[in-house]
Coordinates of C-alpha atoms and ligand atoms in Angstrom, one line a residue:
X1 CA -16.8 -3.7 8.0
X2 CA -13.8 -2.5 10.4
X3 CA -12.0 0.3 8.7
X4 CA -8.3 -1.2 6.7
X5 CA -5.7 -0.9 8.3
X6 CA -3.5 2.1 7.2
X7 CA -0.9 1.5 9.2
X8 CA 2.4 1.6 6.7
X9 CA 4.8 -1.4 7.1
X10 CA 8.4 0.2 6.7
X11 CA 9.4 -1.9 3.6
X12 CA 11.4 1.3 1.5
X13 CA 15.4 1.3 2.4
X14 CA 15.8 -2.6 2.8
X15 CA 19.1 -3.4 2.6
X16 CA 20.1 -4.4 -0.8
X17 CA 21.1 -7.9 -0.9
X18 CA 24.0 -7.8 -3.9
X19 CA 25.9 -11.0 -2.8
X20 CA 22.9 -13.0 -2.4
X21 CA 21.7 -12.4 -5.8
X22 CA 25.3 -13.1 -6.7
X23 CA 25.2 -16.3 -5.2
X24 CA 21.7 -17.2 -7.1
X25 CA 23.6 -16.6 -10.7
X26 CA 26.4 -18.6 -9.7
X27 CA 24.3 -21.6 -8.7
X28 CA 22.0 -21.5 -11.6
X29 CA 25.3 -21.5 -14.0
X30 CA 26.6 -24.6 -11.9
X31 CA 23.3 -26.2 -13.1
X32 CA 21.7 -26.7 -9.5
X33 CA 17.9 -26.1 -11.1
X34 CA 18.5 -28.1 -13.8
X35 CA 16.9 -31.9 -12.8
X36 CA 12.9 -32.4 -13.0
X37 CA 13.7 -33.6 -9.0
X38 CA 15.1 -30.2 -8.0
X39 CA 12.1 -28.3 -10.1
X40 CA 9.3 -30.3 -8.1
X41 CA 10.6 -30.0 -5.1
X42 CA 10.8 -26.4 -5.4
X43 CA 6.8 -26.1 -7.0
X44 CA 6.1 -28.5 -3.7
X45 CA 7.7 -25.7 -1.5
X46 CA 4.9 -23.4 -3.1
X47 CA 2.3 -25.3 -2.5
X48 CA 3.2 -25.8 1.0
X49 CA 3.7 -21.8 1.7
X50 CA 0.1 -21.7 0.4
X51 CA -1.1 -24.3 2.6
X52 CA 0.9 -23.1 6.4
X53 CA 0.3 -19.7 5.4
X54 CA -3.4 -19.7 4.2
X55 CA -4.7 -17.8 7.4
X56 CA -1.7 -15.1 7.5
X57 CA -2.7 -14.6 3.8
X58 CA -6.3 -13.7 3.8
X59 CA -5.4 -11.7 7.0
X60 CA -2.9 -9.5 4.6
X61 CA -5.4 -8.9 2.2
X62 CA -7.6 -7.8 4.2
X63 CA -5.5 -5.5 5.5
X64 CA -4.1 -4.2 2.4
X65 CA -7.6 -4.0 0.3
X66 CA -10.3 -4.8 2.2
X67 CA -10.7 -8.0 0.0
X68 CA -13.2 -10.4 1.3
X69 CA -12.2 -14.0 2.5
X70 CA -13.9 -15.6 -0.7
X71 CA -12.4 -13.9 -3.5
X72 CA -9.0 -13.6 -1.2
X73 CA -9.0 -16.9 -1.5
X74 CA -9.9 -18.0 -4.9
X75 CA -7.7 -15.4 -6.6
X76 CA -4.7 -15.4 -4.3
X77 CA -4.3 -19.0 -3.0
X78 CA -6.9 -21.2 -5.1
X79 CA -5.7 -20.1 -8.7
X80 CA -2.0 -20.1 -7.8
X81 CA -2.3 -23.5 -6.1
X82 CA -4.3 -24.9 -9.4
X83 CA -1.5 -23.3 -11.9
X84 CA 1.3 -24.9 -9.9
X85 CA -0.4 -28.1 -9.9
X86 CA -0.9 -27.5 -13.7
X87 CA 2.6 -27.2 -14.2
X88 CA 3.7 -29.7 -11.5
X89 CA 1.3 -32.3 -13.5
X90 CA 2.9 -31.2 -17.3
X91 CA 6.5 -30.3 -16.7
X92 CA 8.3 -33.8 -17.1
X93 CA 5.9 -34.2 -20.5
X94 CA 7.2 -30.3 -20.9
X95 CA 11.2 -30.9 -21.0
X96 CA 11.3 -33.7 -23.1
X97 CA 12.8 -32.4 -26.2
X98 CA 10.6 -32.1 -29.4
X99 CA 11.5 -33.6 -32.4
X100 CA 11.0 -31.7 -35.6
X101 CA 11.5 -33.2 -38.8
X102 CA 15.4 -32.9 -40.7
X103 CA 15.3 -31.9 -44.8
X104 CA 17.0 -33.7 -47.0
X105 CA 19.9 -31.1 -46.8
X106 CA 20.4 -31.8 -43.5
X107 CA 20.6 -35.5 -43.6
X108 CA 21.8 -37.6 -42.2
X109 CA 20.6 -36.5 -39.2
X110 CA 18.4 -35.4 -36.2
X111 CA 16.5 -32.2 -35.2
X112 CA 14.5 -31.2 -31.7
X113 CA 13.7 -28.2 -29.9
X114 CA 14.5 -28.4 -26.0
X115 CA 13.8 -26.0 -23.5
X116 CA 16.4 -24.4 -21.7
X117 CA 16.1 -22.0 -18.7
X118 CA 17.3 -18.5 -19.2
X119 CA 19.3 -18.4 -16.0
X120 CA 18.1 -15.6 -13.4
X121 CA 14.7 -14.2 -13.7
X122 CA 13.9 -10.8 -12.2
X123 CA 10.0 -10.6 -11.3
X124 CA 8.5 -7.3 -10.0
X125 CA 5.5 -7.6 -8.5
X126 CA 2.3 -5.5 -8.5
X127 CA -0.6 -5.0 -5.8
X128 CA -4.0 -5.9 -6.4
X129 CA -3.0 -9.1 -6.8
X130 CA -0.1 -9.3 -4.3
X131 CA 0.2 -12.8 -4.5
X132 CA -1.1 -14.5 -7.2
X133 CA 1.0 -12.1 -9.9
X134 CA 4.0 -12.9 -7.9
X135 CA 3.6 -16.6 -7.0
X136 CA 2.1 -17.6 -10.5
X137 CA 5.2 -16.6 -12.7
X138 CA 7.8 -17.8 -10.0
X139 CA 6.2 -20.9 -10.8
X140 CA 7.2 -20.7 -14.3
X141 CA 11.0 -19.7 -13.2
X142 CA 11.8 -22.3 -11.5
X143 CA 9.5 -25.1 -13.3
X144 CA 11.9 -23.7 -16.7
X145 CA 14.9 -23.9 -14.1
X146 CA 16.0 -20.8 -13.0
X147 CA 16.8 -18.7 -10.1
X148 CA 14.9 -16.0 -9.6
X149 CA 14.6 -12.2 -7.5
X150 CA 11.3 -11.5 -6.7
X151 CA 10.7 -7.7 -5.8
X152 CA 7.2 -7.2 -4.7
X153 CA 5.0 -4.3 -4.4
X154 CA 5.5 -1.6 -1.7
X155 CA 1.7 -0.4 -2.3
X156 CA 0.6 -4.1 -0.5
X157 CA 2.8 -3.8 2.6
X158 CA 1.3 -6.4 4.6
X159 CA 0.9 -9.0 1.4
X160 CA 4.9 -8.1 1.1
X161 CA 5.4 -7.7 4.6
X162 CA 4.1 -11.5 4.8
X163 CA 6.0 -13.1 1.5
X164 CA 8.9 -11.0 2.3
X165 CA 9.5 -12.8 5.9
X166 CA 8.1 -16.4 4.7
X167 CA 8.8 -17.2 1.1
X168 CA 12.4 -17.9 1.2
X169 CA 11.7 -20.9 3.9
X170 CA 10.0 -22.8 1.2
X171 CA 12.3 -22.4 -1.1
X172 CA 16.1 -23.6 -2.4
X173 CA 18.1 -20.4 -0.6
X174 CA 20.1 -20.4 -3.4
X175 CA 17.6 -19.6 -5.9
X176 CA 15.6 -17.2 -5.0
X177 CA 15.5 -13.7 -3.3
X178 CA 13.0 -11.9 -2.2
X179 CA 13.6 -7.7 -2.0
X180 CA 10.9 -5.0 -0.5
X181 CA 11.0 -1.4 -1.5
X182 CA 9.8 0.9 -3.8
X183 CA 10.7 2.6 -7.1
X184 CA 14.3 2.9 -5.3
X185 CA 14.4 -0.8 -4.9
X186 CA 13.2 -1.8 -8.4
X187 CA 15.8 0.6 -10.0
X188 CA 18.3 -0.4 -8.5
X189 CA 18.0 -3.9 -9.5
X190 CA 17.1 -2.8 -12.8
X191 CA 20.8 -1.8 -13.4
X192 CA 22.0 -4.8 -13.3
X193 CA 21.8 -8.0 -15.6
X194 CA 19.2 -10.5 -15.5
X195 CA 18.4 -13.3 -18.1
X196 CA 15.0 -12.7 -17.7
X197 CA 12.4 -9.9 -16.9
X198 CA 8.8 -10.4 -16.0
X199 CA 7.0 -7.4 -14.6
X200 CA 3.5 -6.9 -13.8
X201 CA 2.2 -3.1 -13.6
X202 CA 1.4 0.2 -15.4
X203 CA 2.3 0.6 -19.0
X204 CA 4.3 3.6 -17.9
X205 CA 6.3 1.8 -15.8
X206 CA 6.4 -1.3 -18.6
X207 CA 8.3 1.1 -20.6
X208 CA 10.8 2.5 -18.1
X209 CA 11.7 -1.6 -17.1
X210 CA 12.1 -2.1 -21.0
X211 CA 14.2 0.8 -21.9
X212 CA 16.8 -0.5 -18.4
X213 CA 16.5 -4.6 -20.1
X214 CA 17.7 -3.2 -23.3
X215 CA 20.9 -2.2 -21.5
X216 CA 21.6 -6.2 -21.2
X217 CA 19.1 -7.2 -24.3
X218 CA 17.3 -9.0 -21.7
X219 CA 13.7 -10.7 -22.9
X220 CA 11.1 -9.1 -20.8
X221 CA 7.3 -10.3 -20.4
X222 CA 5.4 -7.2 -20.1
X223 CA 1.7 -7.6 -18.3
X224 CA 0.1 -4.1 -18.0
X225 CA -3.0 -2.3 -17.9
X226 CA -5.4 -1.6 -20.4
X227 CA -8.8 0.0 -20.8
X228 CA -11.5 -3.1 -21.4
X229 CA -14.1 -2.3 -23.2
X230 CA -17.3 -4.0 -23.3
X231 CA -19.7 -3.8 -25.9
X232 CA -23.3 -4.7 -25.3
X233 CA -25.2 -4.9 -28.5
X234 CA -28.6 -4.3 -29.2
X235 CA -29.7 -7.9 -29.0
X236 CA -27.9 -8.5 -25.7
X237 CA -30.6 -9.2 -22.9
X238 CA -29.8 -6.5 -20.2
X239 CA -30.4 -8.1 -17.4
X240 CA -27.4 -11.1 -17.5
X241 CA -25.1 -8.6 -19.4
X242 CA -25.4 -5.9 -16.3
X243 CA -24.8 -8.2 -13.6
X244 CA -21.6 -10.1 -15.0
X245 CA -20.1 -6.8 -15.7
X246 CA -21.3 -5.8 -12.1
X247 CA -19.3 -8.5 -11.1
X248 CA -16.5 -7.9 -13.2
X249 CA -16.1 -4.5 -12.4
X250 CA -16.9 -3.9 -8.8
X251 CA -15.0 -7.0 -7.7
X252 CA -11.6 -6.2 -5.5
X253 CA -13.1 -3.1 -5.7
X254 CA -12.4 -2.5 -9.7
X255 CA -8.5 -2.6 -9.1
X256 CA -8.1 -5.6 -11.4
X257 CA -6.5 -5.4 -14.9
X258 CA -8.8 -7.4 -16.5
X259 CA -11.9 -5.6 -15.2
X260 CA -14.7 -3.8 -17.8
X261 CA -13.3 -0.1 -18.2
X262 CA -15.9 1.3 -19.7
X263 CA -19.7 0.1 -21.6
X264 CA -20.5 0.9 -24.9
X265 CA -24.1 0.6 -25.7
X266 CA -26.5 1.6 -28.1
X267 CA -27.8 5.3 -26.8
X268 CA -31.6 3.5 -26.9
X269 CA -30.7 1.1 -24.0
X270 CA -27.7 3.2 -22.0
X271 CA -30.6 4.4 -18.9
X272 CA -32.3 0.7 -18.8
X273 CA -28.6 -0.5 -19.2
X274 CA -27.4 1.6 -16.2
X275 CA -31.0 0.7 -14.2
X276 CA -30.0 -2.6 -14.9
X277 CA -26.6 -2.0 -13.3
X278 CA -28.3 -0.8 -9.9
X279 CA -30.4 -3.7 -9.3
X280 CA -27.5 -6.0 -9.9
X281 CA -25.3 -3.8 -7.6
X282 CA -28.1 -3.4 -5.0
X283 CA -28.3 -7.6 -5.5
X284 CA -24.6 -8.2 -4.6
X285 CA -23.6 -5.5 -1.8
X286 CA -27.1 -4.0 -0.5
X287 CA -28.2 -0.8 -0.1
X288 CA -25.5 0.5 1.3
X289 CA -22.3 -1.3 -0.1
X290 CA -20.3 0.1 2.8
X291 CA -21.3 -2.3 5.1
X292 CA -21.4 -5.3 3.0
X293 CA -18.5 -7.9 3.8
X294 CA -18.2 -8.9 0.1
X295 CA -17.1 -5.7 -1.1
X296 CA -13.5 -3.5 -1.0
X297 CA -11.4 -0.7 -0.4
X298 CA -8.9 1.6 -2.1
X299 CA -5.4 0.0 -2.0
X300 CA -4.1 3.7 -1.0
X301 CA -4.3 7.4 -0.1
X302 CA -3.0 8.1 -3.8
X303 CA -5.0 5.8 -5.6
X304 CA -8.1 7.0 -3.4
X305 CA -7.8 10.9 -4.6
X306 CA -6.9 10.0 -8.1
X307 CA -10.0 8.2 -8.3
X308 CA -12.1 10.7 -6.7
X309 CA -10.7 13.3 -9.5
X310 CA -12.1 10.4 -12.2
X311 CA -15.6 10.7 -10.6
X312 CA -15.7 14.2 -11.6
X313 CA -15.7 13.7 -15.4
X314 CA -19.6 13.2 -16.0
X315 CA -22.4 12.6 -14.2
X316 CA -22.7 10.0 -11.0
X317 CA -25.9 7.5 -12.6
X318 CA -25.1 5.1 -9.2
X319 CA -23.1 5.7 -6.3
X320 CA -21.0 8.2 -5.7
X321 CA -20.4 8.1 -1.6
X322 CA -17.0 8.0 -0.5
X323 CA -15.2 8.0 2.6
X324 CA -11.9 9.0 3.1
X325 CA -11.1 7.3 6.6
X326 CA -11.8 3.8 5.3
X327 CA -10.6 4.8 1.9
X328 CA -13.9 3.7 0.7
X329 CA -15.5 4.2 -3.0
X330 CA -19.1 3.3 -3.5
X331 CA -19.7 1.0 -7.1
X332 CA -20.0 4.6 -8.8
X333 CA -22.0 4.5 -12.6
X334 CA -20.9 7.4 -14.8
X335 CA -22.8 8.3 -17.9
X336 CA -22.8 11.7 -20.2
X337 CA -19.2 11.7 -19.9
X338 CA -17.2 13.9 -22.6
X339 CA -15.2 12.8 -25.1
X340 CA -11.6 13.3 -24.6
X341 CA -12.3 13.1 -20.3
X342 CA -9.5 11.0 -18.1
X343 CA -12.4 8.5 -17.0
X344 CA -12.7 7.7 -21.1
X345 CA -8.4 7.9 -21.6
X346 CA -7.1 6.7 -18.9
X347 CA -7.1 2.9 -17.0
X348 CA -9.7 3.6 -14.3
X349 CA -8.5 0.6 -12.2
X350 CA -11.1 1.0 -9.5
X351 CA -15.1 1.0 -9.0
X352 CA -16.2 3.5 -11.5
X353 CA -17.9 2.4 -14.4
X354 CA -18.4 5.0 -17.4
X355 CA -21.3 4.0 -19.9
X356 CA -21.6 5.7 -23.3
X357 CA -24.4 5.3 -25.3
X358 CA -23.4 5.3 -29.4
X359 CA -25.8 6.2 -32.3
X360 CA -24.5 3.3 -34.4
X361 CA -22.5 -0.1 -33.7
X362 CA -20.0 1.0 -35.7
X363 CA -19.3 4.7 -34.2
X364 CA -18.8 2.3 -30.9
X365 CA -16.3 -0.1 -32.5
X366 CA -14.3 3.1 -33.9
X367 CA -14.2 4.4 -30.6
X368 CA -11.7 1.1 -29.3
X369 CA -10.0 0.9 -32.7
X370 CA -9.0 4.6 -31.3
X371 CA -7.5 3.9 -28.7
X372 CA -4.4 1.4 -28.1
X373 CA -5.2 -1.7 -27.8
X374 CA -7.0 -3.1 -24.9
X375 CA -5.6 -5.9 -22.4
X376 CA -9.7 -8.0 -22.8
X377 CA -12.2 -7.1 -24.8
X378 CA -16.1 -7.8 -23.5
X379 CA -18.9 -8.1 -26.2
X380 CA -22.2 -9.3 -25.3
X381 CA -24.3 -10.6 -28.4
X382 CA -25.7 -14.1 -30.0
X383 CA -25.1 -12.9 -33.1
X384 CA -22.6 -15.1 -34.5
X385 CA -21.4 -12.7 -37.5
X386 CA -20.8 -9.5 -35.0
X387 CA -18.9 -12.1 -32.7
X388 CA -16.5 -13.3 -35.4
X389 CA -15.9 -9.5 -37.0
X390 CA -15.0 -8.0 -33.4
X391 CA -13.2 -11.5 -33.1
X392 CA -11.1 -10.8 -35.7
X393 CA -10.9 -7.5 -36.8
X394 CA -10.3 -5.9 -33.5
X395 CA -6.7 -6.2 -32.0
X396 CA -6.7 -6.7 -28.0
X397 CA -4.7 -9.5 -25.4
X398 CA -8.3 -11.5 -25.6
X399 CA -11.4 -11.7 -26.0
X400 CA -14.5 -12.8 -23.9
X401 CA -18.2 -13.3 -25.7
X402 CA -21.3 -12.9 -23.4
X403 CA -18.8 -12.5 -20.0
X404 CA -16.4 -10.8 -18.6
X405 CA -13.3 -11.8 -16.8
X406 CA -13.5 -15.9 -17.0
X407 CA -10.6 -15.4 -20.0
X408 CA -8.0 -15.2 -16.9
X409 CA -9.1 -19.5 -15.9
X410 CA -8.7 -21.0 -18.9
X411 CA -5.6 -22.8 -18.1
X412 CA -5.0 -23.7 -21.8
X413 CA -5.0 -19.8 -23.1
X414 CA -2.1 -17.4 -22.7
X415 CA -2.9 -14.3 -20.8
X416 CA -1.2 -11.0 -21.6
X417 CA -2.1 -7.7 -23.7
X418 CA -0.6 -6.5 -26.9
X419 CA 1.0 -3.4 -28.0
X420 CA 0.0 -0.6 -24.7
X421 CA -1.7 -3.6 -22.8
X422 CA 1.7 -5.8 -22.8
X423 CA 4.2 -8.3 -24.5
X424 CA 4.6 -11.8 -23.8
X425 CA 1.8 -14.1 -21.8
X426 CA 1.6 -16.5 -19.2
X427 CA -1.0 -19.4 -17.5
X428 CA -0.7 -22.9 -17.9
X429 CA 2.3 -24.0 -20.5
X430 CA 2.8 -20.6 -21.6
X431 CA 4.1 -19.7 -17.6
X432 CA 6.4 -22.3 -18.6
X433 CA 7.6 -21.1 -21.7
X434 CA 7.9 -17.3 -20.5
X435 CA 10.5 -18.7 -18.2
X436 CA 12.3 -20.7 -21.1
X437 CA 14.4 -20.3 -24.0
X438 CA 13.7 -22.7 -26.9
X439 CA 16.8 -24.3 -28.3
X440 CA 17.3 -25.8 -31.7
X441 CA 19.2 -28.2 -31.7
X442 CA 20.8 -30.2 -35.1
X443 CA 22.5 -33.6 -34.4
X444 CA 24.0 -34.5 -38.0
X445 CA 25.7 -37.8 -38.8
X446 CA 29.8 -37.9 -39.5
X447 CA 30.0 -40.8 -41.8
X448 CA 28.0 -39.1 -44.7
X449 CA 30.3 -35.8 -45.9
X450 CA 29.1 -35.0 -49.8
X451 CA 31.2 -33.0 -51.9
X452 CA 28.6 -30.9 -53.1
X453 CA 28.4 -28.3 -50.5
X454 CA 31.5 -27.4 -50.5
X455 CA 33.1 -24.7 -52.8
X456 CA 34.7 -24.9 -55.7
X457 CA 31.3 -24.6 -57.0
X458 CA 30.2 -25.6 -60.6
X459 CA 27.1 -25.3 -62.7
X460 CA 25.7 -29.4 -61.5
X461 CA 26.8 -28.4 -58.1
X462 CA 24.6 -25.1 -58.1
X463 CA 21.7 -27.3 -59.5
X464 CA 21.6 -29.8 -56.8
X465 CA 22.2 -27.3 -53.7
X466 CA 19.3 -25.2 -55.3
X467 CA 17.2 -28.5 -55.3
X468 CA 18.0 -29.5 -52.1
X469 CA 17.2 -26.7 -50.3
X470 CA 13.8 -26.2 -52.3
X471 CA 12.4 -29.6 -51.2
Ligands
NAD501 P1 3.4 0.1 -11.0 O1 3.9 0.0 -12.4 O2 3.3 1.5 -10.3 O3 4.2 -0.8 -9.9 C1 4.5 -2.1 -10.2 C2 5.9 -2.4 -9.8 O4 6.8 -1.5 -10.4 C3 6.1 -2.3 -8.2 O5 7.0 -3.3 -7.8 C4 6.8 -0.9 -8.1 O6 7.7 -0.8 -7.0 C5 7.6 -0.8 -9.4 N1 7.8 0.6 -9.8 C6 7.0 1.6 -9.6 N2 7.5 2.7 -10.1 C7 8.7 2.4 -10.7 C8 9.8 3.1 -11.3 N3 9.7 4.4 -11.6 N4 10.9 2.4 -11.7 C9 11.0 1.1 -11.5 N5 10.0 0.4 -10.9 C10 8.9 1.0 -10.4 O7 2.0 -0.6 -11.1 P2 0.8 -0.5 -10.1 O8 0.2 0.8 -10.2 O9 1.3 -1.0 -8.8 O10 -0.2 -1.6 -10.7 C11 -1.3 -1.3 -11.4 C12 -1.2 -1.6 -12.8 O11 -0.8 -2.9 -13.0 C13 -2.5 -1.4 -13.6 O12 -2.2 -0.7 -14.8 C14 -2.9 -2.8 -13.9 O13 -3.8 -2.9 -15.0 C15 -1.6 -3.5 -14.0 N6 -1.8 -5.0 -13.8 C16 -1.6 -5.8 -14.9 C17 -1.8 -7.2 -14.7 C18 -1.6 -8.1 -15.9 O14 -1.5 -9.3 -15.7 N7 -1.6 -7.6 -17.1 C19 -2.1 -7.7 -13.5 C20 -2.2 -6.8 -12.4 C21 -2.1 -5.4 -12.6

């Protein structure tokens, strides 16, 4: 494989566009998003940047993480494509309003929730993703019938470089903007008022976007990071367990947020566990997984270092090799790693897989209810009573049984974390609904007007209000 190219696209110091965005609110409050025509035409536009810029897409991520064309393209152009269709397919069934029924007290009349966009969405971007956590919720915006800012990740530049220069033909002009830039760039559109906030990227940063929405009470959707853990229990056959959380992990290089974070296994199985893990490494990327086209590199100098610090906290079981030049981590297996080390604290987001070995199933379940509360949760087991207690008495943003990863292509489940891992969830209808306010809506008749709700009140009067608002 040709080394990445490291070659920084200047994308920090873009010029601040202030009256375009101005533009976008003013044209979402004149109600230009607001027919299903307008909405399709704008998830057509989508589908169509996919489709002309399918090449120039796979070419960025290559360039930006060393992705291979297969998983470039199911990730970043085949799941978008079948999410907008999903929504394309459901919206009209989406907007019609939904009737709910009207209590007696509030008869004669009608009652119905419809969905109403918020107005202008912010979305900020992350970068292992580049595309697909930018292109997924914008979806959602303008399906719900806003306008929306995207700012996307400086750490991708060629993925922004690319949807920076494109995005906007395929799109109404007037309702949407695309900004590069860093930090700078993100704060300073944090400090102003949007009706909507959907950011993608590290809880830390979760936290400082949340503190600037409460300045406006804006909603936000929060999708972070998290450390998954997977469980494999002691009547798990090794063999399938190892290789799907090979695959999980390993895959875009480990910088996904859904990926395994660490193993927890009974100490009898951790070295056949980890053996397990090198045959189903060797299996997917060959000896030497430098050279094999199907595996990735390090989005970035930063990212690279911090990781190598990572590899330091217990011993390398697998792997290990690094090179700098190509930014280049080998699928690396940690095991006797001590309690309390980064690699066991921290999100590892990249190839390095600690395994702990516990005395007892429940000394491993203690150690997640520990920590905060993971984004997935991985436990490999046919035992039908250990699935349903980690099902329910665990608290994480899902949970997968016997794999790992497949929880993100369910269309019909919301994906998001809880607590550290996130707030809010998107896929499928829930896209939709991140996007949308739910409106109640009472429609009350005028020739019925009783007496009895209205003051002076009396004894028979108390008696039939009490009634009527018990049934
Ligand atoms: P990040 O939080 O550093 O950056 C994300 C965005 O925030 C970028 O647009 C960046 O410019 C902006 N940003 C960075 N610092 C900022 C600051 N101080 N003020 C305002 N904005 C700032 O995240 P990252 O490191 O790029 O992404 C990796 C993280 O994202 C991991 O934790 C991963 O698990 C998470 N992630 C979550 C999901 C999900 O769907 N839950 C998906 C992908 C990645």
């Amino acid at each position: 494989m040709q080394p990445v190219n490291t070659c920084a696209i200047e994308t920090a110091g873009a010029v601040f566009p202030a009256e375009r965005i101005e533009l976008l609110r003013q044209r979402v409050d004149e109600g230009i998003s607001r027919s299903l025509s307008w909405r399709l035409d704008q998830l057509e536009g989508l589908l169509r940047f996919l489709a002309d810029n399918e090449d120039a897409i796979l070419a960025a991520l290559k360039a930006d993480l060393g992705r291979c064309t297969t998983e470039a393209r199911m990730a970043d152009i085949s799941m978008v494509r079948s999410e907008v269709r999903l929504i394309r397919r459901n919206l009209k069934k989406w907007l019609r309003p939904h009737r709910v029924s009207t209590p007696i007290a509030a008869q004669p009349g009608r009652s119905w929730i419809q969905q109403e966009p918020f107005g202008l969405a912010l979305i900020l971007g992350t970068w292992n993703y580049p595309f697909q956590q930018v292109l997924i919720p914008l979806a959602g915006a303008l399906a719900a019938g806003n306008s929306a800012v995207v700012k996307l990740s400086e750490v991708a530049p060629h993925s922004a470089a690319l949807m920076a220069e494109q995005l906007e033909k395929y799109i109404d002009r007037t309702a949407l903007v695309v900004v590069t830039g860093g930090p700078e760039a993100a704060t300073r559109l944090l400090e102003n008022r949007f009706d909507k906030i959907f950011y993608t990227g590290s809880s830390h940063v979760g936290r400082i976007v949340m503190k600037a929405a409460a300045a406006y009470l804006t909603p936000v959707t929060l999708e972070l990071g998290g450390k998954n853990p997977v469980i494999v229990a002691a009547d798990a056959p090794l063999a399938v367990a190892a290789r799907r959380v090979a695959w999980g992990r390993f895959m875009n290089a480990g910088q996904i947020c859904v990926a395994p974070d660490y193993v927890l296994i009974d100490e009898s199985r951790r070295l056949p566990f980890i053996e397990a893990l090198r045959d189903a490494i060797a299996r997917f990327y060959g000896l030497d997984p430098k050279n094999s086209e199907s595996y990735g590199r390090i989005v970035d100098q930063h990212h690279f270092e911090r990781l190598l610090g990572l590899m330091q906290n217990g011993r390398i079981a697998i792997g290990g090799e690094t090179e700098a030049a190509e930014r280049y981590i080998a699928p690396t297996v940690l095991t006797d790693v001590p309690d309390g080390a980064a690699a066991l604290e921290e999100e590892i987001f990249g190839p390095i897989l600690p395994v702990v070995g516990y005395r007892t199933l429940d000394e491993g379940l203690a150690i997640i209810r520990t920590r905060p509360k993971p984004l997935a949760l991985y436990l490999f087991t046919e035992d039908r009573s250990l699935q349903e207690r980690v099902i329910r008495d665990i608290g994480c943003g899902s949970v997968v049984v016997n794999d790992v990863v497949v929880n993100q292509i369910v269309p019909g489940l919301p994906f998001g974390g809880v607590g550290n891992s996130g707030m809010g969830s998107f896929h499928g209808r829930f896209t939709f609904e991140a996007f949308s306010h739910s409106k109640a809506v009472v429609k009350r008749a005028l020739w019925a007007d009783l007496d009895v709700r209205y003051p002076p009140f009396s004894d028979w009067k108390d008696r039939i209000l009490q009634w009527l608002i018990s049934v």
